Amino acid sequence: KRITVSEGNSAISLQLRAQSPDIQLWWPTGMGEQPLYHVKATWNDGDDDSSSVVSTTRRIGFRVFALVTTNDTDITQQQQHQQNGSGTHGMFFRIN
């Protein structure tokens, strides 16, 4: 996709979307595969002169993560938090 940056601007933010069937998730060490994908970005000044082209390539992985909080008013949850040393509060990260 070609994007034009107006004169005077030196920064741009770009979001890329990939359909989930097209990508595999990167799992933490020991929990699964760690596929990486190549992403290439190319910049030029708009002229056809190839000497003004700048490119960079990065390898990236995709993860899904969520901050999960538990109901600390539920007595069952409170007992579990007491057992694992976290008092009456429950919070953890879920990866993929």
Short mmCIF file of N, CA and C in Angstrom, two decimals:
data_model
loop_
_atom_site.label_atom_id
_atom_site.label_comp_id
_atom_site.label_asym_id
_atom_site.label_seq_id
_atom_site.Cartn_x
_atom_site.Cartn_y
_atom_site.Cartn_z
N LYS A 1 0.85 -1.17 0.00
CA LYS A 1 0.00 0.00 0.00
C LYS A 1 0.89 1.23 0.00
N ARG A 2 0.61 2.17 -0.83
CA ARG A 2 1.38 3.41 -0.92
C ARG A 2 0.71 4.49 -0.09
N ILE A 3 1.51 5.18 0.74
CA ILE A 3 1.02 6.26 1.60
C ILE A 3 1.84 7.50 1.30
N THR A 4 1.17 8.63 1.14
CA THR A 4 1.85 9.89 0.89
C THR A 4 1.89 10.69 2.18
N VAL A 5 3.09 11.16 2.55
CA VAL A 5 3.27 11.99 3.73
C VAL A 5 3.42 13.42 3.24
N SER A 6 2.59 14.31 3.75
CA SER A 6 2.64 15.70 3.30
C SER A 6 3.94 16.36 3.74
N GLU A 7 4.34 17.37 3.00
CA GLU A 7 5.59 18.07 3.26
C GLU A 7 5.59 18.65 4.68
N GLY A 8 6.71 18.50 5.35
CA GLY A 8 6.84 19.02 6.71
C GLY A 8 6.61 17.97 7.78
N ASN A 9 5.93 16.90 7.45
CA ASN A 9 5.70 15.82 8.42
C ASN A 9 6.88 14.85 8.36
N SER A 10 7.32 14.40 9.53
CA SER A 10 8.43 13.46 9.55
C SER A 10 8.08 12.15 10.24
N ALA A 11 6.83 11.99 10.67
CA ALA A 11 6.43 10.76 11.34
C ALA A 11 5.07 10.32 10.81
N ILE A 12 4.89 9.01 10.76
CA ILE A 12 3.61 8.45 10.35
C ILE A 12 3.41 7.15 11.09
N SER A 13 2.19 6.86 11.44
CA SER A 13 1.84 5.61 12.11
C SER A 13 1.01 4.78 11.14
N LEU A 14 1.30 3.51 11.08
CA LEU A 14 0.64 2.64 10.13
C LEU A 14 0.22 1.36 10.83
N GLN A 15 -1.01 0.95 10.63
CA GLN A 15 -1.49 -0.32 11.16
C GLN A 15 -1.67 -1.29 10.02
N LEU A 16 -1.13 -2.49 10.20
CA LEU A 16 -1.29 -3.55 9.22
C LEU A 16 -2.22 -4.60 9.81
N ARG A 17 -3.09 -5.11 8.99
CA ARG A 17 -4.01 -6.15 9.46
C ARG A 17 -3.77 -7.44 8.69
N ALA A 18 -3.75 -8.54 9.40
CA ALA A 18 -3.63 -9.86 8.78
C ALA A 18 -4.76 -10.72 9.33
N GLN A 19 -5.35 -11.50 8.48
CA GLN A 19 -6.42 -12.39 8.92
C GLN A 19 -5.82 -13.49 9.79
N SER A 20 -6.49 -13.84 10.87
CA SER A 20 -5.96 -14.82 11.82
C SER A 20 -5.66 -16.18 11.19
N PRO A 21 -6.40 -16.66 10.18
CA PRO A 21 -6.01 -17.94 9.59
C PRO A 21 -4.65 -17.87 8.87
N ASP A 22 -4.20 -16.64 8.54
CA ASP A 22 -2.95 -16.47 7.80
C ASP A 22 -1.72 -16.44 8.70
N ILE A 23 -1.90 -16.33 10.01
CA ILE A 23 -0.76 -16.21 10.91
C ILE A 23 -0.83 -17.27 12.00
N GLN A 24 0.35 -17.64 12.49
CA GLN A 24 0.45 -18.55 13.62
C GLN A 24 0.96 -17.75 14.81
N LEU A 25 0.45 -18.06 15.99
CA LEU A 25 0.85 -17.32 17.19
C LEU A 25 2.22 -17.74 17.68
N TRP A 26 2.95 -16.78 18.23
CA TRP A 26 4.27 -16.98 18.82
C TRP A 26 4.04 -17.29 20.29
N TRP A 27 4.49 -18.46 20.74
CA TRP A 27 4.27 -18.90 22.12
C TRP A 27 5.53 -18.67 22.96
N PRO A 28 5.36 -18.45 24.26
CA PRO A 28 6.52 -18.32 25.15
C PRO A 28 7.37 -19.60 25.11
N THR A 29 8.63 -19.47 25.46
CA THR A 29 9.56 -20.60 25.45
C THR A 29 9.00 -21.77 26.24
N GLY A 30 9.03 -22.94 25.62
CA GLY A 30 8.57 -24.16 26.28
C GLY A 30 7.08 -24.41 26.18
N MET A 31 6.33 -23.47 25.57
CA MET A 31 4.88 -23.63 25.50
C MET A 31 4.36 -23.84 24.08
N GLY A 32 5.25 -23.80 23.10
CA GLY A 32 4.81 -24.00 21.73
C GLY A 32 5.78 -23.41 20.73
N GLU A 33 5.34 -23.39 19.48
CA GLU A 33 6.17 -22.88 18.39
C GLU A 33 6.36 -21.36 18.49
N GLN A 34 7.38 -20.87 17.81
CA GLN A 34 7.67 -19.43 17.81
C GLN A 34 7.92 -18.95 16.37
N PRO A 35 6.87 -19.02 15.54
CA PRO A 35 7.04 -18.58 14.15
C PRO A 35 7.26 -17.07 14.06
N LEU A 36 8.16 -16.68 13.18
CA LEU A 36 8.44 -15.27 12.93
C LEU A 36 8.12 -14.95 11.48
N TYR A 37 7.71 -13.72 11.24
CA TYR A 37 7.34 -13.27 9.91
C TYR A 37 8.19 -12.06 9.53
N HIS A 38 8.50 -11.96 8.25
CA HIS A 38 9.28 -10.83 7.75
C HIS A 38 8.33 -9.71 7.33
N VAL A 39 8.59 -8.52 7.83
CA VAL A 39 7.83 -7.33 7.43
C VAL A 39 8.83 -6.35 6.83
N LYS A 40 8.54 -5.87 5.64
CA LYS A 40 9.43 -4.95 4.97
C LYS A 40 8.72 -3.63 4.73
N ALA A 41 9.38 -2.54 5.07
CA ALA A 41 8.86 -1.20 4.81
C ALA A 41 9.86 -0.48 3.92
N THR A 42 9.35 0.23 2.92
CA THR A 42 10.19 0.95 1.98
C THR A 42 9.73 2.40 1.89
N TRP A 43 10.68 3.32 1.97
CA TRP A 43 10.38 4.74 1.85
C TRP A 43 11.12 5.30 0.65
N ASN A 44 10.49 6.26 -0.03
CA ASN A 44 11.22 7.01 -1.05
C ASN A 44 10.67 8.43 -1.09
N ASP A 45 11.35 9.29 -1.82
CA ASP A 45 10.94 10.70 -1.83
C ASP A 45 9.94 11.02 -2.93
N GLY A 46 9.41 10.00 -3.58
CA GLY A 46 8.39 10.20 -4.60
C GLY A 46 8.94 10.29 -6.00
N ASP A 47 10.26 10.44 -6.13
CA ASP A 47 10.87 10.46 -7.46
C ASP A 47 11.06 9.03 -7.95
N ASP A 48 11.26 8.89 -9.23
CA ASP A 48 11.52 7.57 -9.79
C ASP A 48 12.97 7.15 -9.64
N ASP A 49 13.79 8.03 -9.08
CA ASP A 49 15.21 7.76 -8.88
C ASP A 49 15.38 6.71 -7.77
N SER A 50 15.86 5.54 -8.10
CA SER A 50 15.97 4.45 -7.12
C SER A 50 17.01 4.73 -6.04
N SER A 51 17.87 5.74 -6.21
CA SER A 51 18.87 6.05 -5.19
C SER A 51 18.25 6.70 -3.96
N SER A 52 16.99 7.14 -4.07
CA SER A 52 16.33 7.80 -2.93
C SER A 52 15.46 6.83 -2.13
N VAL A 53 15.62 5.54 -2.35
CA VAL A 53 14.81 4.53 -1.67
C VAL A 53 15.53 4.05 -0.41
N VAL A 54 14.79 3.95 0.68
CA VAL A 54 15.30 3.40 1.93
C VAL A 54 14.37 2.28 2.34
N SER A 55 14.93 1.12 2.69
CA SER A 55 14.12 -0.03 3.09
C SER A 55 14.64 -0.60 4.40
N THR A 56 13.74 -1.21 5.14
CA THR A 56 14.12 -1.94 6.33
C THR A 56 13.23 -3.18 6.44
N THR A 57 13.79 -4.23 6.97
CA THR A 57 13.05 -5.48 7.15
C THR A 57 13.19 -5.90 8.61
N ARG A 58 12.10 -6.34 9.19
CA ARG A 58 12.10 -6.81 10.58
C ARG A 58 11.42 -8.17 10.64
N ARG A 59 11.85 -8.98 11.59
CA ARG A 59 11.17 -10.25 11.87
C ARG A 59 10.32 -10.02 13.12
N ILE A 60 9.04 -10.35 13.00
CA ILE A 60 8.14 -10.13 14.13
C ILE A 60 7.33 -11.39 14.40
N GLY A 61 6.84 -11.49 15.62
CA GLY A 61 5.95 -12.57 16.02
C GLY A 61 4.64 -11.98 16.52
N PHE A 62 3.60 -12.76 16.47
CA PHE A 62 2.27 -12.29 16.89
C PHE A 62 1.84 -13.04 18.15
N ARG A 63 1.32 -12.29 19.10
CA ARG A 63 0.78 -12.85 20.34
C ARG A 63 -0.57 -12.21 20.62
N VAL A 64 -1.36 -12.91 21.40
CA VAL A 64 -2.59 -12.35 21.95
C VAL A 64 -2.42 -12.40 23.46
N PHE A 65 -2.63 -11.29 24.13
CA PHE A 65 -2.51 -11.31 25.59
C PHE A 65 -3.65 -10.50 26.20
N ALA A 66 -3.98 -10.88 27.43
CA ALA A 66 -5.05 -10.20 28.15
C ALA A 66 -4.70 -10.13 29.63
N LEU A 67 -5.06 -9.04 30.26
CA LEU A 67 -4.95 -8.93 31.71
C LEU A 67 -6.27 -9.42 32.28
N VAL A 68 -6.22 -10.49 33.05
CA VAL A 68 -7.42 -11.11 33.58
C VAL A 68 -7.51 -10.83 35.07
N THR A 69 -8.63 -10.29 35.52
CA THR A 69 -8.85 -10.07 36.94
C THR A 69 -9.98 -10.99 37.39
N THR A 70 -9.89 -11.44 38.63
CA THR A 70 -10.91 -12.34 39.15
C THR A 70 -11.78 -11.62 40.16
N ASN A 71 -12.91 -12.19 40.42
CA ASN A 71 -13.88 -11.63 41.35
C ASN A 71 -13.38 -11.85 42.78
N ASP A 72 -12.84 -10.80 43.39
CA ASP A 72 -12.28 -10.96 44.74
C ASP A 72 -13.34 -10.93 45.83
N THR A 73 -14.62 -10.83 45.46
CA THR A 73 -15.68 -10.93 46.47
C THR A 73 -16.22 -12.35 46.57
N ASP A 74 -15.83 -13.21 45.65
CA ASP A 74 -16.24 -14.63 45.66
C ASP A 74 -15.37 -15.37 46.67
N ILE A 75 -15.98 -16.02 47.64
CA ILE A 75 -15.24 -16.69 48.71
C ILE A 75 -14.31 -17.77 48.18
N THR A 76 -14.71 -18.48 47.11
CA THR A 76 -13.86 -19.51 46.52
C THR A 76 -12.59 -18.87 45.94
N GLN A 77 -12.76 -17.75 45.25
CA GLN A 77 -11.60 -17.04 44.71
C GLN A 77 -10.70 -16.52 45.83
N GLN A 78 -11.32 -16.00 46.90
CA GLN A 78 -10.53 -15.49 48.02
C GLN A 78 -9.68 -16.60 48.64
N GLN A 79 -10.27 -17.79 48.77
CA GLN A 79 -9.52 -18.92 49.33
C GLN A 79 -8.34 -19.30 48.45
N GLN A 80 -8.55 -19.30 47.14
CA GLN A 80 -7.46 -19.63 46.22
C GLN A 80 -6.35 -18.58 46.30
N HIS A 81 -6.73 -17.30 46.41
CA HIS A 81 -5.73 -16.25 46.50
C HIS A 81 -4.97 -16.32 47.82
N GLN A 82 -5.65 -16.71 48.89
CA GLN A 82 -4.98 -16.88 50.18
C GLN A 82 -3.95 -18.01 50.08
N GLN A 83 -4.31 -19.09 49.39
CA GLN A 83 -3.42 -20.24 49.27
C GLN A 83 -2.17 -19.91 48.45
N ASN A 84 -2.32 -19.10 47.41
CA ASN A 84 -1.15 -18.81 46.58
C ASN A 84 -0.44 -17.53 47.00
N GLY A 85 -0.87 -16.93 48.12
CA GLY A 85 -0.14 -15.81 48.69
C GLY A 85 -0.46 -14.44 48.13
N SER A 86 -1.54 -14.30 47.37
CA SER A 86 -1.85 -13.00 46.79
C SER A 86 -2.95 -12.25 47.53
N GLY A 87 -3.24 -12.65 48.75
CA GLY A 87 -4.28 -11.97 49.52
C GLY A 87 -5.66 -12.19 48.92
N THR A 88 -6.42 -11.11 48.77
CA THR A 88 -7.77 -11.26 48.23
C THR A 88 -7.89 -10.75 46.81
N HIS A 89 -6.77 -10.44 46.19
CA HIS A 89 -6.81 -9.90 44.83
C HIS A 89 -6.32 -10.94 43.83
N GLY A 90 -6.99 -11.01 42.71
CA GLY A 90 -6.58 -11.95 41.69
C GLY A 90 -6.39 -11.25 40.36
N MET A 91 -5.21 -11.44 39.78
CA MET A 91 -4.92 -10.83 38.49
C MET A 91 -3.79 -11.63 37.85
N PHE A 92 -3.90 -11.90 36.56
CA PHE A 92 -2.83 -12.59 35.84
C PHE A 92 -2.91 -12.25 34.37
N PHE A 93 -1.83 -12.55 33.64
CA PHE A 93 -1.81 -12.36 32.19
C PHE A 93 -2.10 -13.69 31.52
N ARG A 94 -2.94 -13.66 30.52
CA ARG A 94 -3.21 -14.82 29.69
C ARG A 94 -2.52 -14.57 28.34
N ILE A 95 -1.69 -15.51 27.90
CA ILE A 95 -1.00 -15.39 26.63
C ILE A 95 -1.60 -16.38 25.64
N ASN A 96 -1.99 -15.86 24.47
CA ASN A 96 -2.60 -16.64 23.39
C ASN A 96 -3.82 -17.37 23.90
#
